PDB file of C-alpha atoms and ligand atoms in Angstrom:
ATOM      1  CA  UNK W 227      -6.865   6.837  32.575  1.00 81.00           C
ATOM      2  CA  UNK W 228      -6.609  10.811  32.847  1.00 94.00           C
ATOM      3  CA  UNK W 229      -8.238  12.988  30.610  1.00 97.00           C
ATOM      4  CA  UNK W 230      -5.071  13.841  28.812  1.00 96.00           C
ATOM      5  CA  UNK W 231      -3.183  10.696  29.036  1.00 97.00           C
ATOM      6  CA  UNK W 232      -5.843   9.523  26.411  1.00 97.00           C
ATOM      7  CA  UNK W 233      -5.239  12.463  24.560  1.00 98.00           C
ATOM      8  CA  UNK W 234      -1.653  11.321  24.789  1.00 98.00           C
ATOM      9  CA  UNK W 235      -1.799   8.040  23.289  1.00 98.00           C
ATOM     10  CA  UNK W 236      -4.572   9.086  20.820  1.00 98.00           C
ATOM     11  CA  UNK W 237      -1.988  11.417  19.040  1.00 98.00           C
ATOM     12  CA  UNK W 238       1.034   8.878  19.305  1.00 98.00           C
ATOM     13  CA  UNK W 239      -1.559   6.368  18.036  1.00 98.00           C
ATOM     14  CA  UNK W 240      -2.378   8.354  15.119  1.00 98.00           C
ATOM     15  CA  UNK W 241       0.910   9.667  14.747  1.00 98.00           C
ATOM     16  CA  UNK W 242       2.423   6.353  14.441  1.00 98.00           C
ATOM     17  CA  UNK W 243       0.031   5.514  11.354  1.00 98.00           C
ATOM     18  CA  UNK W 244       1.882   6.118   8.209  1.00 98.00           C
ATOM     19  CA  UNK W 245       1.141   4.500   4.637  1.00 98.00           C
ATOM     20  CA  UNK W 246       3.973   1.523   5.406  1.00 98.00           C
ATOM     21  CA  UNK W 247       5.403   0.154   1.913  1.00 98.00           C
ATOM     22  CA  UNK W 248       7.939  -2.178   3.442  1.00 98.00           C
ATOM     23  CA  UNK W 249       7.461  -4.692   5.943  1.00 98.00           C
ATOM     24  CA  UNK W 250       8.984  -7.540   7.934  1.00 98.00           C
ATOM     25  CA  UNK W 251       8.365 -10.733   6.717  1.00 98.00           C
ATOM     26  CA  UNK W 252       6.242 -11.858  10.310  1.00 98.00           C
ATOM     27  CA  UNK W 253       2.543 -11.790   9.282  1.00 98.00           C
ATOM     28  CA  UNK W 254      -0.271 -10.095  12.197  1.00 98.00           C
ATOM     29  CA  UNK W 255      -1.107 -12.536  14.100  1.00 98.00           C
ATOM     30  CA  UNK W 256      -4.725 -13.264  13.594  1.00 98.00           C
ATOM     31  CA  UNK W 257      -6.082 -12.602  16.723  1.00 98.00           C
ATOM     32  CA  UNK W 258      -5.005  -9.054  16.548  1.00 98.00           C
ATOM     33  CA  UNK W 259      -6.201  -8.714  13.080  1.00 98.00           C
ATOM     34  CA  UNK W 260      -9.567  -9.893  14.800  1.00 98.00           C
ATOM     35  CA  UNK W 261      -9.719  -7.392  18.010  1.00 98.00           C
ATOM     36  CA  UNK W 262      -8.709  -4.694  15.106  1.00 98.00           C
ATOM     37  CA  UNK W 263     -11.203  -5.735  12.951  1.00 98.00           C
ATOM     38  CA  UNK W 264     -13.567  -5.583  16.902  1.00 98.00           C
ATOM     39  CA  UNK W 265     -12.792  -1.981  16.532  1.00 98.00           C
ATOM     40  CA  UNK W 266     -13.297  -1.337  13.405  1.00 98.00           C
ATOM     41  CA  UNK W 267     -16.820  -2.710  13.336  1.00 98.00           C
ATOM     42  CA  UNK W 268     -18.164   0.162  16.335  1.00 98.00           C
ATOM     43  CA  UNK W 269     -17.123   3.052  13.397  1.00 98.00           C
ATOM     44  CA  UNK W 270     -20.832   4.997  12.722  1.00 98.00           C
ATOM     45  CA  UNK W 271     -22.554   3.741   9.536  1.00 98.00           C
ATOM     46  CA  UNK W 272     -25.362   5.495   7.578  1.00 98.00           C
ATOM     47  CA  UNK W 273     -28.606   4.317   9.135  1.00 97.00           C
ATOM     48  CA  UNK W 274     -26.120   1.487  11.102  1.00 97.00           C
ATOM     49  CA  UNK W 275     -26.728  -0.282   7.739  1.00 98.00           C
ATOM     50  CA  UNK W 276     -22.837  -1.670   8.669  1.00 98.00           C
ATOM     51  CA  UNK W 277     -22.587  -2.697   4.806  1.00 98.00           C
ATOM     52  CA  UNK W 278     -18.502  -3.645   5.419  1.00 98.00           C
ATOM     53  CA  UNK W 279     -16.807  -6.898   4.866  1.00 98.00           C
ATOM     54  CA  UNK W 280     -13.133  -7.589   5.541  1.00 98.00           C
ATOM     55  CA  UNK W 281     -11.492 -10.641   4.119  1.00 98.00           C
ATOM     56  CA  UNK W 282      -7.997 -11.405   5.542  1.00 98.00           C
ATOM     57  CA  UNK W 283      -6.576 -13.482   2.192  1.00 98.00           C
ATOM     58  CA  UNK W 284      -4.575 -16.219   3.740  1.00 97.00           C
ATOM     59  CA  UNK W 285      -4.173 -19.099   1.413  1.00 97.00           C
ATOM     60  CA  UNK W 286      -0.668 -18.630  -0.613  1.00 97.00           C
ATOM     61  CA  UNK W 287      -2.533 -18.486  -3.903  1.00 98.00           C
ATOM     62  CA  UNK W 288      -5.203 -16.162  -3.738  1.00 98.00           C
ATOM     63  CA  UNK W 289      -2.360 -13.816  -1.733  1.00 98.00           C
ATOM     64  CA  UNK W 290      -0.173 -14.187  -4.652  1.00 98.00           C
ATOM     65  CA  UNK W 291      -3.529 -13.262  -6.824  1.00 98.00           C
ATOM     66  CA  UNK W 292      -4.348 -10.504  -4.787  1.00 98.00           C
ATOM     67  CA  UNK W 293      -0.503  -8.803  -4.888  1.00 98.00           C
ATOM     68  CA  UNK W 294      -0.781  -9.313  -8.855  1.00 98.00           C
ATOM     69  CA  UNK W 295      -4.221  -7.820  -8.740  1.00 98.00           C
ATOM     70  CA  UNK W 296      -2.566  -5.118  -6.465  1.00 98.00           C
ATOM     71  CA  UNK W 297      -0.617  -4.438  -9.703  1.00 98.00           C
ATOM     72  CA  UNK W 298       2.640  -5.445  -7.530  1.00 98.00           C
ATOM     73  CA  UNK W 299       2.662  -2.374  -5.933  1.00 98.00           C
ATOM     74  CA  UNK W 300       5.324  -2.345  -3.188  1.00 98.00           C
ATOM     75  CA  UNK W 301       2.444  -1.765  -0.278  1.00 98.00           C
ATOM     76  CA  UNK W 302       1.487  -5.441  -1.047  1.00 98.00           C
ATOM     77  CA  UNK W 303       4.377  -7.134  -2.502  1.00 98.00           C
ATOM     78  CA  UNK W 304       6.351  -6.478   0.322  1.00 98.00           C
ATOM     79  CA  UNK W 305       3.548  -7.216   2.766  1.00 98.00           C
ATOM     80  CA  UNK W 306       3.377 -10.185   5.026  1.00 98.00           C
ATOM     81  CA  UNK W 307      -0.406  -9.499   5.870  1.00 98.00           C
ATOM     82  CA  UNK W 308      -3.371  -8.367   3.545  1.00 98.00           C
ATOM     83  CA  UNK W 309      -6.884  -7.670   4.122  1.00 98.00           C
ATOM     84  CA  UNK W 310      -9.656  -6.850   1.691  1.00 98.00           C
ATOM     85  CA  UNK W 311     -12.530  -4.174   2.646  1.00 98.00           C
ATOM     86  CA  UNK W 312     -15.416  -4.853   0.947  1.00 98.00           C
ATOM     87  CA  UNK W 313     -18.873  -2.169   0.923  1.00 98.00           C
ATOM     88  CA  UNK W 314     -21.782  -4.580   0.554  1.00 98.00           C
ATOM     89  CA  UNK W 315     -24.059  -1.990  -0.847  1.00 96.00           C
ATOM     90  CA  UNK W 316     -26.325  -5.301  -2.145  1.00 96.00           C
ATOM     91  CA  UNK W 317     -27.129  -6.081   1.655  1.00 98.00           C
ATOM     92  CA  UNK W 318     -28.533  -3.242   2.557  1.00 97.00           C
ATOM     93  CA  UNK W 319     -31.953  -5.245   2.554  1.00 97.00           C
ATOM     94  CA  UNK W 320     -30.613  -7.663   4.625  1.00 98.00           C
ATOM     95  CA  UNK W 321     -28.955  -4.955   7.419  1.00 98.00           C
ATOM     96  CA  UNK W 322     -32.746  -3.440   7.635  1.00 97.00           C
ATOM     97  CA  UNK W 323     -33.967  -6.680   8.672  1.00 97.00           C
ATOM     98  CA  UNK W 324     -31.109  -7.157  11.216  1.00 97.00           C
ATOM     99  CA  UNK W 325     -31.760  -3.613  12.633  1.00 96.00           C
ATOM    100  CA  UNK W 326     -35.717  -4.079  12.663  1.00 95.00           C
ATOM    101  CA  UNK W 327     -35.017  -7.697  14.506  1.00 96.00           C
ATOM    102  CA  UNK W 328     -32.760  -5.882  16.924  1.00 95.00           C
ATOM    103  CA  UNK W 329     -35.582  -3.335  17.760  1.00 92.00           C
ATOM    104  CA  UNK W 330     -38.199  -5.367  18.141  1.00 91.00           C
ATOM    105  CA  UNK W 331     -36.299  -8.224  20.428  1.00 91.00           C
ATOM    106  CA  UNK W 332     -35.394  -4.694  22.289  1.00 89.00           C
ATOM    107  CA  UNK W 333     -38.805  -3.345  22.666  1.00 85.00           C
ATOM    108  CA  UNK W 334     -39.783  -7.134  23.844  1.00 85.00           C
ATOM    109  CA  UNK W 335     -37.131  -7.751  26.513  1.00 81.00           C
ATOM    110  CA  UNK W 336     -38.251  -4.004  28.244  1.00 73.00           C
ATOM    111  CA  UNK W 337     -41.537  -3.077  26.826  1.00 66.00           C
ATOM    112  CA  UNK W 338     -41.981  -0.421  30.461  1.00 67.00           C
ATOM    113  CA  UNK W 339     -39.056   1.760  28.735  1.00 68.00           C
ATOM    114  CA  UNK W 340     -40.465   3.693  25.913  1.00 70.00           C
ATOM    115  CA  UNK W 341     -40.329   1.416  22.586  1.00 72.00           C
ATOM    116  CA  UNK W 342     -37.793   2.393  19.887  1.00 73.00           C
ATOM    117  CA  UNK W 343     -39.699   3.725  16.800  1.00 77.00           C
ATOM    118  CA  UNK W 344     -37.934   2.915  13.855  1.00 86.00           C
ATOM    119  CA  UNK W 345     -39.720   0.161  12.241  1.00 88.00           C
ATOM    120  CA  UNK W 346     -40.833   3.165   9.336  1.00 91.00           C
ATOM    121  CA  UNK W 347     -37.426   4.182   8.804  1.00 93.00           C
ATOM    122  CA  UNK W 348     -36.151   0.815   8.229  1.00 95.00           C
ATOM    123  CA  UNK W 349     -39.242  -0.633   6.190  1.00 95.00           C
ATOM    124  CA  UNK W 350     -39.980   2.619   3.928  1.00 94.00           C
ATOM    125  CA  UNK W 351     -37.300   5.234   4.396  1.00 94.00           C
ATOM    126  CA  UNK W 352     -34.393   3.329   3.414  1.00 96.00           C
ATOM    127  CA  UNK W 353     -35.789   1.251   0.774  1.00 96.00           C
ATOM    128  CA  UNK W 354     -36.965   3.987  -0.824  1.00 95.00           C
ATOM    129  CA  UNK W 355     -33.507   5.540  -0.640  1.00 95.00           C
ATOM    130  CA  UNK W 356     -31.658   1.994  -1.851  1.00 95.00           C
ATOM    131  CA  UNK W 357     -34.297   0.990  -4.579  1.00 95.00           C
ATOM    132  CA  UNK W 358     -33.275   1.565  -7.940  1.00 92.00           C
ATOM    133  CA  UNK W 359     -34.013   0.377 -11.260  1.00 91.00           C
ATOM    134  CA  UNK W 360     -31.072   0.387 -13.844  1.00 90.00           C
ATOM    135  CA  UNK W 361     -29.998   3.634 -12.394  1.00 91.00           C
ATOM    136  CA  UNK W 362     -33.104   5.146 -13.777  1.00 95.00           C
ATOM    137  CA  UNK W 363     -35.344   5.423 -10.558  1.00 95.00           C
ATOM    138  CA  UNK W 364     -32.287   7.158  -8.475  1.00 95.00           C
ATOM    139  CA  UNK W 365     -32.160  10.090 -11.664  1.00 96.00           C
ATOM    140  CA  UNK W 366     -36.161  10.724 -10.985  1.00 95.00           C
ATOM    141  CA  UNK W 367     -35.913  10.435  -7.360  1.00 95.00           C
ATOM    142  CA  UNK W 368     -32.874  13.089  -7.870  1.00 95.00           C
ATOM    143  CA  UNK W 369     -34.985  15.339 -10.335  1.00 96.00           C
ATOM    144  CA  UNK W 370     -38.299  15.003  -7.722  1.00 96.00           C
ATOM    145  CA  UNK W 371     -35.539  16.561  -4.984  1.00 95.00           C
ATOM    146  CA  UNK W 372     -34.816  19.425  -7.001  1.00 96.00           C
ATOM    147  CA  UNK W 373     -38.299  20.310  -6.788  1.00 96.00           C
ATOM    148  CA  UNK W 374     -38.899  19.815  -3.611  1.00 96.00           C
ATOM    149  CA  UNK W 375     -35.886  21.365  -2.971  1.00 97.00           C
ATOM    150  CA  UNK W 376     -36.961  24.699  -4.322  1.00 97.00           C
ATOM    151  CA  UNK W 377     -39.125  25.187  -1.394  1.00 97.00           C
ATOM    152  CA  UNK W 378     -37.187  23.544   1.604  1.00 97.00           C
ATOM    153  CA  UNK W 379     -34.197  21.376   2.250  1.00 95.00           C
ATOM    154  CA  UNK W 380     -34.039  18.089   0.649  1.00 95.00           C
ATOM    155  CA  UNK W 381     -32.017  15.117   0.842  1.00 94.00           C
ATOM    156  CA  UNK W 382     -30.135  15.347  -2.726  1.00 95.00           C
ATOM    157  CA  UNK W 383     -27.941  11.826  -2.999  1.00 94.00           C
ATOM    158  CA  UNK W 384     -30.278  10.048  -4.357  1.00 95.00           C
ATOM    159  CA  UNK W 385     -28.705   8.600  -7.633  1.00 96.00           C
ATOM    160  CA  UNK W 386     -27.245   5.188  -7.888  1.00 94.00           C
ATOM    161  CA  UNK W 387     -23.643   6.225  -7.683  1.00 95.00           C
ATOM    162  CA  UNK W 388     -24.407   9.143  -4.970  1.00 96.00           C
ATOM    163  CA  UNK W 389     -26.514   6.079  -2.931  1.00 96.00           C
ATOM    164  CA  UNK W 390     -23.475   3.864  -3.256  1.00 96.00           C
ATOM    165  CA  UNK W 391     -21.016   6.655  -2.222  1.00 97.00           C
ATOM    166  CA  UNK W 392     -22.827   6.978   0.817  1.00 97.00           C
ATOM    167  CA  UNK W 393     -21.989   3.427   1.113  1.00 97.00           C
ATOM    168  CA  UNK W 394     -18.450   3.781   0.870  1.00 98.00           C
ATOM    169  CA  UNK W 395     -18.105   6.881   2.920  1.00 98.00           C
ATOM    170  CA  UNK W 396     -19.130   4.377   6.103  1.00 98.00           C
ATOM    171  CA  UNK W 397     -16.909   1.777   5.227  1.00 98.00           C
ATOM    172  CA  UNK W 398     -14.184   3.717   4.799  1.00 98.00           C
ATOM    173  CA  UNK W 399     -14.762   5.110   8.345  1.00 98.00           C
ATOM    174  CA  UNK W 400     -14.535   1.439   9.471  1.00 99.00           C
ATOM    175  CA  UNK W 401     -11.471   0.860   7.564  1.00 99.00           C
ATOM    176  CA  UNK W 402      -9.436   3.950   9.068  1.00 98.00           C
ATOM    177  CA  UNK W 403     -10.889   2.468  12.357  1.00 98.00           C
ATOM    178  CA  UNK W 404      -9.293  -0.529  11.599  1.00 99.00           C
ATOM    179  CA  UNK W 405      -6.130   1.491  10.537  1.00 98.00           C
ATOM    180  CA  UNK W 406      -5.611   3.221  13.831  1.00 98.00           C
ATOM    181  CA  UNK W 407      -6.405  -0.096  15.731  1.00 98.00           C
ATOM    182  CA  UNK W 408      -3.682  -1.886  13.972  1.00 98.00           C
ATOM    183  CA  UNK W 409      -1.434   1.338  15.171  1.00 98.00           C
ATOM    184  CA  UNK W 410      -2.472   1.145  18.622  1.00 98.00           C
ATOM    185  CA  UNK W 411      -1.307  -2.583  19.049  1.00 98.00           C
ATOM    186  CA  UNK W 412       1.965  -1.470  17.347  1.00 98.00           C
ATOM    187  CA  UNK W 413       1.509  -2.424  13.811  1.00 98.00           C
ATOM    188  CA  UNK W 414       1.458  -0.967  10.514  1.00 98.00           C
ATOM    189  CA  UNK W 415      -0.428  -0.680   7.520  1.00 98.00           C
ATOM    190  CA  UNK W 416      -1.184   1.212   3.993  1.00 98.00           C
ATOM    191  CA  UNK W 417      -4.740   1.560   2.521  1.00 98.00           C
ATOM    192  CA  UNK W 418      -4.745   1.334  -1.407  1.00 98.00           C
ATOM    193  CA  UNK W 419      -6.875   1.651  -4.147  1.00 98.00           C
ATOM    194  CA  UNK W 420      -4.807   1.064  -6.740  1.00 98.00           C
ATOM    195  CA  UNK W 421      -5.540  -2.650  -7.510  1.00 98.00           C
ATOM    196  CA  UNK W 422      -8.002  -4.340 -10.073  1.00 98.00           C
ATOM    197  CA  UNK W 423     -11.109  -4.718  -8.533  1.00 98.00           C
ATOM    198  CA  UNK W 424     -12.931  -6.762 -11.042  1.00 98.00           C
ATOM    199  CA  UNK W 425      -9.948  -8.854 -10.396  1.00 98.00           C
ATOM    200  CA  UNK W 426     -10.160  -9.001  -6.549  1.00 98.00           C
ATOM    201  CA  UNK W 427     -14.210  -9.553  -6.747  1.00 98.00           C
ATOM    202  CA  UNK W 428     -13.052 -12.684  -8.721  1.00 98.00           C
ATOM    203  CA  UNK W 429     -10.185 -14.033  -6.100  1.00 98.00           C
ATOM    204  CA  UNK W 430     -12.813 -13.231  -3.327  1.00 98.00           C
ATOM    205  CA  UNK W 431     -16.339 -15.202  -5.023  1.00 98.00           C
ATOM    206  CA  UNK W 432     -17.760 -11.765  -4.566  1.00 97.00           C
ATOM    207  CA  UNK W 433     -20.950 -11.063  -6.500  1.00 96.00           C
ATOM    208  CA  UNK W 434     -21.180  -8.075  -9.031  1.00 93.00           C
ATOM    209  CA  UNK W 435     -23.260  -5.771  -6.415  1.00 93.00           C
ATOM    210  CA  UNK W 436     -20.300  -5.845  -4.194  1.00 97.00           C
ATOM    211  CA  UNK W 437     -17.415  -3.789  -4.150  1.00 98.00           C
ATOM    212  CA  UNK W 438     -13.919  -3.352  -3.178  1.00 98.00           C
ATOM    213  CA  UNK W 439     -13.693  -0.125  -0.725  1.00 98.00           C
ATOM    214  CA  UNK W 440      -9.636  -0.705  -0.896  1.00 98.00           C
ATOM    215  CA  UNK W 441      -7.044  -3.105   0.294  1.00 98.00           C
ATOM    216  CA  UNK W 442      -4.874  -2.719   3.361  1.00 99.00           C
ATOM    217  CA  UNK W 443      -2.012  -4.313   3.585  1.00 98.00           C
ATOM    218  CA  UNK W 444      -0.512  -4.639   7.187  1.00 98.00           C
ATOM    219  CA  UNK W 445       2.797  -5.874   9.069  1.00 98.00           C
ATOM    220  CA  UNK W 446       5.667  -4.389  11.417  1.00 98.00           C
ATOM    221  CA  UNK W 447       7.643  -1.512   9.408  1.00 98.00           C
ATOM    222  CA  UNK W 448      10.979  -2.094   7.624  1.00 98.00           C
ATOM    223  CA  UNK W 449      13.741  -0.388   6.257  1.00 97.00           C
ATOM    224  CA  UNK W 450      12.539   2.039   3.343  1.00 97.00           C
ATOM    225  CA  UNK W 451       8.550   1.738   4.491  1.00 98.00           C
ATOM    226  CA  UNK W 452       8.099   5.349   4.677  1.00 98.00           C
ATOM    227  CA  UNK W 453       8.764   7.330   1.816  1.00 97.00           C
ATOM    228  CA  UNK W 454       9.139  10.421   2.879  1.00 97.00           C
ATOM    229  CA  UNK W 455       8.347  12.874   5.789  1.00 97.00           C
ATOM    230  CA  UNK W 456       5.076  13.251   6.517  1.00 97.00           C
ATOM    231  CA  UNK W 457       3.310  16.488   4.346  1.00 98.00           C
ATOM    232  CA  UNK W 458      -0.148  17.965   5.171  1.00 98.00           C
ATOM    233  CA  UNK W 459      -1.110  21.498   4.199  1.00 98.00           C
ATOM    234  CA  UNK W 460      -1.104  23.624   7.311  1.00 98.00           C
ATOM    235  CA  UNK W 461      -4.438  23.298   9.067  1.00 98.00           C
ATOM    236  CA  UNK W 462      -5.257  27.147   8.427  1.00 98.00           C
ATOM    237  CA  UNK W 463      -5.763  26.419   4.632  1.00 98.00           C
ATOM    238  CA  UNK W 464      -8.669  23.389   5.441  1.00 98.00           C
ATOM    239  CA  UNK W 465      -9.964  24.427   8.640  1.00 98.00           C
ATOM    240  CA  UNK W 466     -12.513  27.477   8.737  1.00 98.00           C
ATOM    241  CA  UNK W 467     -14.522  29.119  11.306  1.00 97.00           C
ATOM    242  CA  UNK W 468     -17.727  30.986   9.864  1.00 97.00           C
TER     243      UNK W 468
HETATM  244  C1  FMN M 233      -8.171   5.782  -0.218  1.00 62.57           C
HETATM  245  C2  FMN M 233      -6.681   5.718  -0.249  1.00 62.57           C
HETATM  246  C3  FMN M 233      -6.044   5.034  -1.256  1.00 62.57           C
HETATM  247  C4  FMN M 233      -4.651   4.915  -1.273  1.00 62.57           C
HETATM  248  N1  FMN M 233      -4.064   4.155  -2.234  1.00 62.57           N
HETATM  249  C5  FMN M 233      -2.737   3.919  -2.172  1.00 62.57           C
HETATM  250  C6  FMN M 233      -2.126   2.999  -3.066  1.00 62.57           C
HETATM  251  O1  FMN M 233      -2.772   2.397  -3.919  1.00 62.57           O
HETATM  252  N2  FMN M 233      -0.798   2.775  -2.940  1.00 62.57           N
HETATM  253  C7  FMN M 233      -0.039   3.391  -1.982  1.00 62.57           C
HETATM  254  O2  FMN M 233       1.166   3.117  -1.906  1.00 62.57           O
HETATM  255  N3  FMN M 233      -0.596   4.273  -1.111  1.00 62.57           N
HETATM  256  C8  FMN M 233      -1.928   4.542  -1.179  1.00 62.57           C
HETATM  257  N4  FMN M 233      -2.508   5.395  -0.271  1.00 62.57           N
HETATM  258  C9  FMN M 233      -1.684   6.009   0.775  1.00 62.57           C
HETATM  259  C10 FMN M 233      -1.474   7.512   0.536  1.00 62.57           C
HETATM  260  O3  FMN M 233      -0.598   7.718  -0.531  1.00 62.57           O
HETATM  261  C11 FMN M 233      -0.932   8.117   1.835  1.00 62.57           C
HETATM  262  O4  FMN M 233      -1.905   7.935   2.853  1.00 62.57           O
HETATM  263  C12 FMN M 233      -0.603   9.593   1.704  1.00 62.57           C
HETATM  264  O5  FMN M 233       0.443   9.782   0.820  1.00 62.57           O
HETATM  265  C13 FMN M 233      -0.278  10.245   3.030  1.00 62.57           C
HETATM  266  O6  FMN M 233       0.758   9.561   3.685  1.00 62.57           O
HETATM  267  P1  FMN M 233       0.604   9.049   5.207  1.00 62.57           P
HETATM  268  O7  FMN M 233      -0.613   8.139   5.208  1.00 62.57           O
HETATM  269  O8  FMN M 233       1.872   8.286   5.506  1.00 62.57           O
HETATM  270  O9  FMN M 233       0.408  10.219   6.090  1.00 62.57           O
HETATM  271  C14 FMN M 233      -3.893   5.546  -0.263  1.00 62.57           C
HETATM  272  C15 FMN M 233      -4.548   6.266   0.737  1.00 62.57           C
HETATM  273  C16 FMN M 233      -5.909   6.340   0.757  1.00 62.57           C
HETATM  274  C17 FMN M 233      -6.596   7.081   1.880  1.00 62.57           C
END
């Protein structure tokens, strides 16, 4: 494909993406849900610590459990297709040990090339980073960076909500992947994070260390889906060249 026929169907892909709060009634077929859900898993991750989860909430029940907990909104009631994206900030221990195992069967299959040196990062970097105690170890790591900080830059989010932030920030790269993916094949889809997530955590089994990132309901547009023309502030009041 040329250069700017990518560029092409890049925009109309992205173009085409609009928060959809009317659907048909045909649900995505799973398999694209799955090659979407393909894409959306390559997004970058902080440290590749990949802590997403997507649940596609098929059974009639829990879907009717996850609209309520949706509080109705139109973006799910009218939805034939809904999928849950989950930040599993408890596994970050978990995604060390699958990047560490991934290095070292690496470094084993071609031990001429020079051997990936991460194994520090992975064992004391990030743990040091995750590891918190009642929210009290993050606010001393956070006061320690201040110091530090006086002298020479220093890594600042280190609280337990800054930490978990991070967290989200990847996911949510992931989900927008899986957004624009969804577009590409033709489909649409609204992100929302106006639901009950104590309430979805429940329908899901999910533990209290997890949490919901936001809901995306997806489908072919109907009649009414878009609200209104598109608005954005003109890109000369966000973008700036120092
Ligand atoms: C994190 C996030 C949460 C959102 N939550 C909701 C929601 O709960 N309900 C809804 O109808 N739209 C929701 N939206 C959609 C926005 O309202 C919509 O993206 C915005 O108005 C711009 O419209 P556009 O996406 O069609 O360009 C959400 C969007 C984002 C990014």
């Amino acid at each position: 494909m040329k250069q700017e026929d990518t560029i092409k169907a890049f925009k109309s892909i992205v173009e085409h993406r609009r928060a959809m709060r009317n659907y048909l009634p045909e649900p995505v077929p799973q398999e694209i849900i799955r090659r979407c859900i393909e894409r959306a898993i390559l997004a970058p991750s902080s440290s590749n610590l990949q802590l997403w989860e997507y649940y596609h909430v098929q059974a009639p029940d829990k879907k009717k459990a996850l609209v309520e907990a949706c509080m109705s909104q139109p973006a799910a009631a009218n939805a034939p297709t809904l999928i849950v994206v989950v930040t599993r900030h408890d596994l970050w221990r978990q995604r060390c040990e699958a990047n560490l195992n991934f290095i070292r069967n690496l470094n084993q299959k071609e031990p001429d090339d020079k051997p990936i040196k991460a194994e520090t990062y992975f064992k004391k970097t990030i743990p040091a980073l995750y590891t918190d105690f009642m929210g009290i170890l993050g606010w001393l790591k956070k006061i320690g960076a201040f110091f530090i900080g006086l002298r020479r830059p220093m890594f600042r989010e280190l609280t337990a909500s800054e930490v978990r932030t991070m967290s989200h920030k990847s996911v949510a790269l992931s989900a927008q992947t899986f957004m624009l993916a969804l577009s590409a094949e033709g489909f649409d889809s609204c992100p929302m994070e106006g639901m009950d997530s104590k309430r979805i955590k429940h329908i899901l089994g999910l533990p209290r260390e997890a949490y919901i990132n936001m809901v995306i309901s997806c489908g072919v547009r109907a009649e009414g889906g878009i609200y209104a023309p598109r608005f954005r502030l003109p890109v000369e009041e966000v973008f700036f060249t120092l």
